[in-house]
PDB file of C-alpha atoms in Angstrom:
ATOM      1  CA  UNK A  53       0.000   0.000   0.000  1.00 51.00           C
ATOM      2  CA  UNK A  54       1.399   3.384  -0.960  1.00 58.00           C
ATOM      3  CA  UNK A  55       1.602   5.936   1.784  1.00 63.00           C
ATOM      4  CA  UNK A  56       0.466   9.513   1.158  1.00 71.00           C
ATOM      5  CA  UNK A  57       2.944  11.851  -0.420  1.00 67.00           C
ATOM      6  CA  UNK A  58       3.366  14.861   1.846  1.00 64.00           C
ATOM      7  CA  UNK A  59       5.593  17.230  -0.075  1.00 60.00           C
ATOM      8  CA  UNK A  60       5.226  20.967   0.314  1.00 66.00           C
ATOM      9  CA  UNK A  61       5.541  21.515  -3.435  1.00 69.00           C
ATOM     10  CA  UNK A  62       2.755  23.420  -5.189  1.00 82.00           C
ATOM     11  CA  UNK A  63      -0.347  21.452  -5.988  1.00 92.00           C
ATOM     12  CA  UNK A  64      -0.453  20.174  -9.568  1.00 95.00           C
ATOM     13  CA  UNK A  65      -3.057  21.446 -11.984  1.00 96.00           C
ATOM     14  CA  UNK A  66      -5.736  18.960 -13.016  1.00 96.00           C
ATOM     15  CA  UNK A  67      -3.996  18.669 -16.395  1.00 96.00           C
ATOM     16  CA  UNK A  68      -0.722  17.738 -14.702  1.00 97.00           C
ATOM     17  CA  UNK A  69      -2.286  15.359 -12.222  1.00 97.00           C
ATOM     18  CA  UNK A  70      -4.397  13.463 -14.736  1.00 98.00           C
ATOM     19  CA  UNK A  71      -2.169  13.683 -17.842  1.00 96.00           C
ATOM     20  CA  UNK A  72      -1.508   9.943 -17.917  1.00 95.00           C
ATOM     21  CA  UNK A  73      -4.705   8.791 -16.235  1.00 97.00           C
ATOM     22  CA  UNK A  74      -6.852   6.119 -17.860  1.00 96.00           C
ATOM     23  CA  UNK A  75     -10.042   7.362 -19.472  1.00 97.00           C
ATOM     24  CA  UNK A  76     -12.940   8.236 -17.216  1.00 97.00           C
ATOM     25  CA  UNK A  77     -14.859   5.269 -18.641  1.00 97.00           C
ATOM     26  CA  UNK A  78     -11.966   2.913 -17.814  1.00 97.00           C
ATOM     27  CA  UNK A  79     -11.822   4.251 -14.259  1.00 97.00           C
ATOM     28  CA  UNK A  80     -15.578   3.830 -13.832  1.00 97.00           C
ATOM     29  CA  UNK A  81     -15.158   0.235 -15.001  1.00 97.00           C
ATOM     30  CA  UNK A  82     -12.284  -0.342 -12.583  1.00 97.00           C
ATOM     31  CA  UNK A  83     -14.344   1.090  -9.712  1.00 96.00           C
ATOM     32  CA  UNK A  84     -17.342  -1.105 -10.515  1.00 96.00           C
ATOM     33  CA  UNK A  85     -15.208  -4.242 -10.931  1.00 96.00           C
ATOM     34  CA  UNK A  86     -13.420  -3.559  -7.656  1.00 95.00           C
ATOM     35  CA  UNK A  87     -16.674  -3.153  -5.769  1.00 94.00           C
ATOM     36  CA  UNK A  88     -18.290  -6.163  -7.449  1.00 94.00           C
ATOM     37  CA  UNK A  89     -15.383  -8.396  -6.428  1.00 93.00           C
ATOM     38  CA  UNK A  90     -15.794  -7.561  -2.727  1.00 91.00           C
ATOM     39  CA  UNK A  91     -18.270  -8.836  -0.223  1.00 89.00           C
ATOM     40  CA  UNK A  92     -20.462  -6.268   1.486  1.00 88.00           C
ATOM     41  CA  UNK A  93     -18.783  -4.413   4.339  1.00 86.00           C
ATOM     42  CA  UNK A  94     -15.300  -5.429   3.185  1.00 88.00           C
ATOM     43  CA  UNK A  95     -12.658  -2.825   3.878  1.00 88.00           C
ATOM     44  CA  UNK A  96     -11.222  -1.222   0.769  1.00 94.00           C
ATOM     45  CA  UNK A  97      -7.652  -0.051   0.443  1.00 94.00           C
ATOM     46  CA  UNK A  98      -6.325   3.471  -0.002  1.00 96.00           C
ATOM     47  CA  UNK A  99      -5.844   2.986  -3.752  1.00 97.00           C
ATOM     48  CA  UNK A 100      -9.587   2.510  -4.156  1.00 97.00           C
ATOM     49  CA  UNK A 101     -10.435   5.708  -2.304  1.00 97.00           C
ATOM     50  CA  UNK A 102      -7.740   7.671  -4.129  1.00 98.00           C
ATOM     51  CA  UNK A 103      -8.829   6.508  -7.584  1.00 98.00           C
ATOM     52  CA  UNK A 104     -12.493   7.063  -6.731  1.00 97.00           C
ATOM     53  CA  UNK A 105     -11.798  10.606  -5.496  1.00 98.00           C
ATOM     54  CA  UNK A 106      -9.725  11.351  -8.607  1.00 98.00           C
ATOM     55  CA  UNK A 107     -12.462   9.963 -10.837  1.00 97.00           C
ATOM     56  CA  UNK A 108     -15.089  12.150  -9.185  1.00 96.00           C
ATOM     57  CA  UNK A 109     -12.775  15.161  -9.444  1.00 97.00           C
ATOM     58  CA  UNK A 110     -12.299  14.539 -13.169  1.00 96.00           C
ATOM     59  CA  UNK A 111     -16.051  14.143 -13.746  1.00 95.00           C
ATOM     60  CA  UNK A 112     -16.657  17.393 -11.870  1.00 94.00           C
ATOM     61  CA  UNK A 113     -14.069  19.215 -13.977  1.00 94.00           C
ATOM     62  CA  UNK A 114     -16.001  18.179 -17.084  1.00 91.00           C
ATOM     63  CA  UNK A 115     -19.477  19.034 -15.851  1.00 82.00           C
ATOM     64  CA  UNK A 116     -19.145  21.763 -13.243  1.00 68.00           C
ATOM     65  CA  UNK A 117     -15.825  23.541 -13.733  1.00 67.00           C
ATOM     66  CA  UNK A 118     -17.177  26.984 -12.841  1.00 70.00           C
ATOM     67  CA  UNK A 119     -20.586  26.270 -11.318  1.00 71.00           C
ATOM     68  CA  UNK A 120     -20.329  24.050  -8.247  1.00 74.00           C
ATOM     69  CA  UNK A 121     -23.304  21.762  -7.745  1.00 82.00           C
ATOM     70  CA  UNK A 122     -24.104  18.244  -6.606  1.00 88.00           C
ATOM     71  CA  UNK A 123     -21.240  16.675  -8.538  1.00 90.00           C
ATOM     72  CA  UNK A 124     -18.793  19.062  -6.901  1.00 91.00           C
ATOM     73  CA  UNK A 125     -20.197  18.227  -3.474  1.00 93.00           C
ATOM     74  CA  UNK A 126     -19.709  14.521  -4.155  1.00 94.00           C
ATOM     75  CA  UNK A 127     -16.128  15.073  -5.345  1.00 96.00           C
ATOM     76  CA  UNK A 128     -15.322  17.146  -2.268  1.00 95.00           C
ATOM     77  CA  UNK A 129     -16.830  14.502   0.036  1.00 96.00           C
ATOM     78  CA  UNK A 130     -14.688  11.771  -1.559  1.00 97.00           C
ATOM     79  CA  UNK A 131     -11.615  14.010  -1.324  1.00 96.00           C
ATOM     80  CA  UNK A 132     -12.289  14.748   2.343  1.00 95.00           C
ATOM     81  CA  UNK A 133     -12.632  11.054   3.059  1.00 95.00           C
ATOM     82  CA  UNK A 134      -9.213  10.402   1.507  1.00 96.00           C
ATOM     83  CA  UNK A 135      -7.664  13.368   3.294  1.00 94.00           C
ATOM     84  CA  UNK A 136      -9.052  12.180   6.635  1.00 92.00           C
ATOM     85  CA  UNK A 137      -7.865   8.651   5.917  1.00 92.00           C
ATOM     86  CA  UNK A 138      -4.346   9.906   5.241  1.00 92.00           C
ATOM     87  CA  UNK A 139      -3.854  12.856   7.568  1.00 84.00           C
ATOM     88  CA  UNK A 140      -6.822  14.069   9.569  1.00 79.00           C
ATOM     89  CA  UNK A 141      -4.990  17.192  10.756  1.00 74.00           C
ATOM     90  CA  UNK A 142      -4.097  18.497   7.288  1.00 78.00           C
ATOM     91  CA  UNK A 143      -6.086  21.472   6.076  1.00 83.00           C
ATOM     92  CA  UNK A 144      -5.984  22.347   2.392  1.00 88.00           C
ATOM     93  CA  UNK A 145      -8.189  22.253  -0.681  1.00 92.00           C
ATOM     94  CA  UNK A 146      -9.336  18.605  -0.607  1.00 94.00           C
ATOM     95  CA  UNK A 147      -9.533  18.260  -4.387  1.00 95.00           C
ATOM     96  CA  UNK A 148      -6.037  19.734  -4.799  1.00 95.00           C
ATOM     97  CA  UNK A 149      -4.877  17.171  -2.252  1.00 95.00           C
ATOM     98  CA  UNK A 150      -6.398  14.380  -4.349  1.00 97.00           C
ATOM     99  CA  UNK A 151      -4.622  15.693  -7.444  1.00 97.00           C
ATOM    100  CA  UNK A 152      -1.249  15.713  -5.682  1.00 95.00           C
ATOM    101  CA  UNK A 153      -1.789  12.247  -4.260  1.00 95.00           C
ATOM    102  CA  UNK A 154      -2.985  10.879  -7.602  1.00 97.00           C
ATOM    103  CA  UNK A 155       0.027  12.267  -9.455  1.00 96.00           C
ATOM    104  CA  UNK A 156       2.373  10.767  -6.874  1.00 95.00           C
ATOM    105  CA  UNK A 157       0.545   7.418  -7.008  1.00 96.00           C
ATOM    106  CA  UNK A 158       0.498   7.340 -10.829  1.00 95.00           C
ATOM    107  CA  UNK A 159       4.231   8.005 -11.033  1.00 93.00           C
ATOM    108  CA  UNK A 160       4.961   5.173  -8.633  1.00 94.00           C
ATOM    109  CA  UNK A 161       2.658   2.473 -10.060  1.00 89.00           C
TER     110      UNK A 161
END
């Protein structure tokens, strides 16, 4: 399991963070397959929550880049879950945190 990357470097832009990411459709498929392979109430690993938060962030960037709505709220909730899982005391933009963590994860996998 990869541990969170805690550098103090600037947060990457969405374009930087997701430059080499699989398509949104591929990530939806991965998410569904991962959930389908688990029994109910089975703990999921950090990778699942990171990829799910990144997927929701990417969907939000497509649909609500300037007008936050329900999709944005869902993306923020997933990002906060990951942030709390990693470092409950950290305070920053949760979606920027997801982007940094995703970029770090993608470079190391």
